[in-house]
């Protein structure tokens, strides 16, 4: 286990200053939910699901639910990515997970109701980066179309994993925005309290010959990298 002193040192050397965000509806904002599916969030649901209740993941689900309710009550746009893989197409270096058509690739029970909301767009993706996973065979992009159709100026990004799927999507969205291909989008905001990642301590990783992934440290690194690439990071979202 990474010591608390080491984590404190990292946070001191790589600080992530976080603001608060107040949403009133005056600025067109879209909520982007990344992979809040059983295969990553529900205890025992698959190879990459938590093996025991996890405070960070549970908190992320609760905050995502809170935001989703407000967005849907106000009919504000919501875009939800669902990790969904063909059983014969591996995603190295990860074991098989979130196989299409199984419960693993479905939204967690607390968010299943989103499937029936008219303001919600669901997108199954078979890769880490949701932006790439939104590309259709004809070259169009479902996420880009969503931004343009709804004239979104700000996206509020939540989900799992902070340093993997969330970070990759954020970096791509920022790059595409910077190239001028995502107009009228102006800001990409990551809400730290509604993001989470998994925990794989070094001693366990050594046994299963995997890369160690201490949860709190990697969550912080994900937020740091997102901010370094140009995203805004907030610790509080209110309405």
Tab-separated table of N, CA and C in Angstrom, residues 63-139:
chain	number	residue	atom	x	y	z
A	63	UNK	N	-22.931	10.824	-6.598
A	63	UNK	CA	-22.858	12.178	-7.141
A	63	UNK	C	-23.317	12.226	-8.597
A	64	UNK	N	-22.995	11.183	-9.347
A	64	UNK	CA	-23.473	11.108	-10.728
A	64	UNK	C	-24.991	11.052	-10.765
A	65	UNK	N	-25.572	10.283	-9.862
A	65	UNK	CA	-27.028	10.201	-9.762
A	65	UNK	C	-27.626	11.563	-9.423
A	66	UNK	N	-27.019	12.259	-8.486
A	66	UNK	CA	-27.524	13.586	-8.095
A	66	UNK	C	-27.527	14.531	-9.289
A	67	UNK	N	-26.435	14.559	-10.019
A	67	UNK	CA	-26.342	15.443	-11.176
A	67	UNK	C	-27.334	15.029	-12.266
A	68	UNK	N	-27.408	13.735	-12.516
A	68	UNK	CA	-28.280	13.239	-13.579
A	68	UNK	C	-29.740	13.602	-13.312
A	69	UNK	N	-30.158	13.529	-12.055
A	69	UNK	CA	-31.542	13.878	-11.718
A	69	UNK	C	-31.833	15.341	-12.044
A	70	UNK	N	-30.909	16.221	-11.692
A	70	UNK	CA	-31.127	17.645	-11.964
A	70	UNK	C	-31.129	17.921	-13.462
A	71	UNK	N	-30.187	17.324	-14.168
A	71	UNK	CA	-30.133	17.529	-15.618
A	71	UNK	C	-31.408	17.040	-16.291
A	72	UNK	N	-31.881	15.872	-15.869
A	72	UNK	CA	-33.090	15.332	-16.498
A	72	UNK	C	-34.335	16.113	-16.084
A	73	UNK	N	-34.392	16.561	-14.848
A	73	UNK	CA	-35.530	17.377	-14.413
A	73	UNK	C	-35.643	18.656	-15.235
A	74	UNK	N	-34.479	19.182	-15.636
A	74	UNK	CA	-34.452	20.421	-16.406
A	74	UNK	C	-34.371	20.192	-17.919
A	75	UNK	N	-34.366	18.906	-18.311
A	75	UNK	CA	-34.263	18.536	-19.731
A	75	UNK	C	-32.978	19.043	-20.369
A	76	UNK	N	-31.915	19.120	-19.554
A	76	UNK	CA	-30.603	19.475	-20.087
A	76	UNK	C	-29.963	18.234	-20.702
A	77	UNK	N	-29.106	18.393	-21.711
A	77	UNK	CA	-28.554	17.237	-22.423
A	77	UNK	C	-27.576	16.404	-21.589
A	78	UNK	N	-27.721	15.097	-21.735
A	78	UNK	CA	-26.850	14.139	-21.047
A	78	UNK	C	-26.334	13.139	-22.082
A	79	UNK	N	-25.050	12.831	-22.014
A	79	UNK	CA	-24.423	11.852	-22.910
A	79	UNK	C	-23.734	10.813	-22.034
A	80	UNK	N	-24.124	9.548	-22.169
A	80	UNK	CA	-23.559	8.494	-21.319
A	80	UNK	C	-22.839	7.446	-22.158
A	81	UNK	N	-21.562	7.252	-21.859
A	81	UNK	CA	-20.780	6.198	-22.499
A	81	UNK	C	-20.954	4.893	-21.727
A	82	UNK	N	-21.098	3.795	-22.473
A	82	UNK	CA	-21.191	2.469	-21.874
A	82	UNK	C	-20.100	1.598	-22.473
A	83	UNK	N	-19.145	1.173	-21.647
A	83	UNK	CA	-18.089	0.295	-22.137
A	83	UNK	C	-18.726	-1.020	-22.570
A	84	UNK	N	-18.439	-1.437	-23.802
A	84	UNK	CA	-19.135	-2.600	-24.358
A	84	UNK	C	-18.250	-3.257	-25.409
A	85	UNK	N	-17.790	-4.474	-25.117
A	85	UNK	CA	-16.804	-5.125	-25.972
A	85	UNK	C	-17.308	-6.421	-26.589
A	86	UNK	N	-16.852	-6.685	-27.810
A	86	UNK	CA	-17.125	-7.968	-28.450
A	86	UNK	C	-16.280	-9.036	-27.751
A	87	UNK	N	-16.844	-10.196	-27.471
A	87	UNK	CA	-16.096	-11.219	-26.718
A	87	UNK	C	-14.829	-11.710	-27.404
A	88	UNK	N	-14.744	-11.553	-28.730
A	88	UNK	CA	-13.564	-12.049	-29.456
A	88	UNK	C	-12.546	-10.960	-29.778
A	89	UNK	N	-12.801	-9.753	-29.251
A	89	UNK	CA	-11.868	-8.651	-29.519
A	89	UNK	C	-11.305	-8.157	-28.191
A	90	UNK	N	-10.107	-8.612	-27.817
A	90	UNK	CA	-9.538	-8.221	-26.515
A	90	UNK	C	-9.108	-6.760	-26.493
A	91	UNK	N	-9.051	-6.214	-25.276
A	91	UNK	CA	-8.551	-4.851	-25.085
A	91	UNK	C	-7.344	-4.944	-24.156
A	92	UNK	N	-6.195	-5.197	-24.753
A	92	UNK	CA	-4.968	-5.307	-23.959
A	92	UNK	C	-4.641	-3.968	-23.320
A	93	UNK	N	-4.102	-3.944	-22.087
A	93	UNK	CA	-3.646	-5.088	-21.301
A	93	UNK	C	-4.690	-5.631	-20.322
A	94	UNK	N	-5.947	-5.311	-20.535
A	94	UNK	CA	-6.980	-5.668	-19.562
A	94	UNK	C	-7.605	-7.023	-19.874
A	95	UNK	N	-8.043	-7.715	-18.845
A	95	UNK	CA	-8.751	-8.981	-19.061
A	95	UNK	C	-10.119	-8.718	-19.672
A	96	UNK	N	-10.803	-9.759	-20.170
A	96	UNK	CA	-12.141	-9.550	-20.740
A	96	UNK	C	-13.062	-8.843	-19.747
A	97	UNK	N	-13.794	-7.852	-20.241
A	97	UNK	CA	-14.669	-7.083	-19.358
A	97	UNK	C	-15.766	-6.418	-20.166
A	98	UNK	N	-16.867	-6.113	-19.492
A	98	UNK	CA	-17.985	-5.374	-20.083
A	98	UNK	C	-18.362	-5.920	-21.471
A	99	UNK	N	-18.571	-7.228	-21.531
A	99	UNK	CA	-18.918	-7.862	-22.794
A	99	UNK	C	-20.314	-7.412	-23.230
A	100	UNK	N	-20.424	-7.037	-24.496
A	100	UNK	CA	-21.687	-6.542	-25.041
A	100	UNK	C	-22.810	-7.540	-24.808
A	101	UNK	N	-23.948	-7.028	-24.380
A	101	UNK	CA	-25.107	-7.875	-24.155
A	101	UNK	C	-25.205	-8.478	-22.777
A	102	UNK	N	-24.170	-8.257	-21.946
A	102	UNK	CA	-24.192	-8.772	-20.583
A	102	UNK	C	-24.505	-7.638	-19.613
A	103	UNK	N	-24.796	-8.015	-18.368
A	103	UNK	CA	-25.078	-7.002	-17.354
A	103	UNK	C	-23.875	-6.115	-17.075
A	104	UNK	N	-22.671	-6.626	-17.355
A	104	UNK	CA	-21.469	-5.829	-17.116
A	104	UNK	C	-21.478	-4.523	-17.901
A	105	UNK	N	-22.034	-4.552	-19.095
A	105	UNK	CA	-21.992	-3.373	-19.959
A	105	UNK	C	-23.199	-2.465	-19.770
A	106	UNK	N	-24.033	-2.766	-18.789
A	106	UNK	CA	-25.215	-1.949	-18.530
A	106	UNK	C	-24.946	-0.931	-17.425
A	107	UNK	N	-25.683	0.158	-17.458
A	107	UNK	CA	-25.583	1.154	-16.396
A	107	UNK	C	-25.854	0.506	-15.040
A	108	UNK	N	-25.228	1.047	-14.000
A	108	UNK	CA	-25.470	0.537	-12.650
A	108	UNK	C	-26.952	0.712	-12.318
A	109	UNK	N	-27.486	-0.108	-11.410
A	109	UNK	CA	-28.919	-0.040	-11.101
A	109	UNK	C	-29.432	1.366	-10.787
A	110	UNK	N	-28.619	2.161	-10.080
A	110	UNK	CA	-29.068	3.505	-9.697
A	110	UNK	C	-29.280	4.423	-10.901
A	111	UNK	N	-28.685	4.064	-12.054
A	111	UNK	CA	-28.774	4.930	-13.232
A	111	UNK	C	-29.527	4.293	-14.393
A	112	UNK	N	-30.073	3.113	-14.196
A	112	UNK	CA	-30.762	2.422	-15.289
A	112	UNK	C	-31.895	3.258	-15.885
A	113	UNK	N	-32.524	4.073	-15.071
A	113	UNK	CA	-33.646	4.895	-15.524
A	113	UNK	C	-33.261	5.868	-16.628
A	114	UNK	N	-31.964	6.165	-16.744
A	114	UNK	CA	-31.523	7.090	-17.785
A	114	UNK	C	-31.824	6.560	-19.187
A	115	UNK	N	-31.930	5.256	-19.321
A	115	UNK	CA	-32.194	4.646	-20.624
A	115	UNK	C	-33.520	5.124	-21.221
A	116	UNK	N	-34.420	5.612	-20.386
A	116	UNK	CA	-35.757	5.985	-20.841
A	116	UNK	C	-35.987	7.501	-20.871
A	117	UNK	N	-34.929	8.269	-20.610
A	117	UNK	CA	-35.066	9.721	-20.579
A	117	UNK	C	-34.824	10.316	-21.978
A	118	UNK	N	-35.715	11.172	-22.450
A	118	UNK	CA	-35.587	11.705	-23.813
A	118	UNK	C	-34.391	12.620	-24.028
A	119	UNK	N	-33.863	13.199	-22.955
A	119	UNK	CA	-32.724	14.113	-23.096
A	119	UNK	C	-31.375	13.402	-22.984
A	120	UNK	N	-31.403	12.068	-22.884
A	120	UNK	CA	-30.178	11.287	-22.678
A	120	UNK	C	-29.784	10.548	-23.953
A	121	UNK	N	-28.514	10.684	-24.333
A	121	UNK	CA	-27.951	9.931	-25.448
A	121	UNK	C	-27.010	8.871	-24.886
A	122	UNK	N	-27.249	7.609	-25.225
A	122	UNK	CA	-26.389	6.514	-24.782
A	122	UNK	C	-25.478	6.109	-25.932
A	123	UNK	N	-24.217	5.850	-25.612
A	123	UNK	CA	-23.263	5.422	-26.632
A	123	UNK	C	-22.417	4.263	-26.117
A	124	UNK	N	-22.612	3.098	-26.711
A	124	UNK	CA	-21.743	1.959	-26.391
A	124	UNK	C	-20.404	2.190	-27.079
A	125	UNK	N	-19.331	1.923	-26.362
A	125	UNK	CA	-17.997	2.115	-26.945
A	125	UNK	C	-17.145	0.877	-26.684
A	126	UNK	N	-16.281	0.557	-27.631
A	126	UNK	CA	-15.448	-0.629	-27.507
A	126	UNK	C	-13.971	-0.283	-27.396
A	127	UNK	N	-13.703	0.901	-26.826
A	127	UNK	CA	-12.321	1.327	-26.641
A	127	UNK	C	-12.258	2.239	-25.423
A	128	UNK	N	-11.055	2.557	-24.974
A	128	UNK	CA	-10.882	3.366	-23.778
A	128	UNK	C	-11.410	4.780	-23.986
A	129	UNK	N	-11.048	5.383	-25.101
A	129	UNK	CA	-11.373	6.778	-25.383
A	129	UNK	C	-12.772	6.893	-25.995
A	130	UNK	N	-13.693	7.493	-25.249
A	130	UNK	CA	-15.050	7.629	-25.736
A	130	UNK	C	-15.176	8.474	-26.987
A	131	UNK	N	-14.273	9.436	-27.170
A	131	UNK	CA	-14.350	10.241	-28.385
A	131	UNK	C	-14.105	9.365	-29.607
A	132	UNK	N	-13.072	8.542	-29.544
A	132	UNK	CA	-12.810	7.618	-30.649
A	132	UNK	C	-13.940	6.607	-30.773
A	133	UNK	N	-14.493	6.203	-29.633
A	133	UNK	CA	-15.586	5.247	-29.641
A	133	UNK	C	-16.885	5.810	-30.180
A	134	UNK	N	-16.927	7.112	-30.428
A	134	UNK	CA	-18.122	7.753	-30.978
A	134	UNK	C	-18.074	7.877	-32.496
A	135	UNK	N	-16.961	7.459	-33.100
A	135	UNK	CA	-16.820	7.567	-34.551
A	135	UNK	C	-17.612	6.454	-35.236
A	136	UNK	N	-18.430	6.849	-36.204
A	136	UNK	CA	-19.211	5.901	-36.987
A	136	UNK	C	-18.426	5.469	-38.233
A	137	UNK	N	-18.915	4.436	-38.914
A	137	UNK	CA	-18.226	3.918	-40.097
A	137	UNK	C	-18.138	4.954	-41.209
A	138	UNK	N	-19.093	5.888	-41.251
A	138	UNK	CA	-19.060	6.907	-42.302
A	138	UNK	C	-18.182	8.107	-41.941
A	139	UNK	N	-17.507	8.020	-40.769
A	139	UNK	CA	-16.608	9.092	-40.362
A	139	UNK	C	-17.243	10.136	-39.466
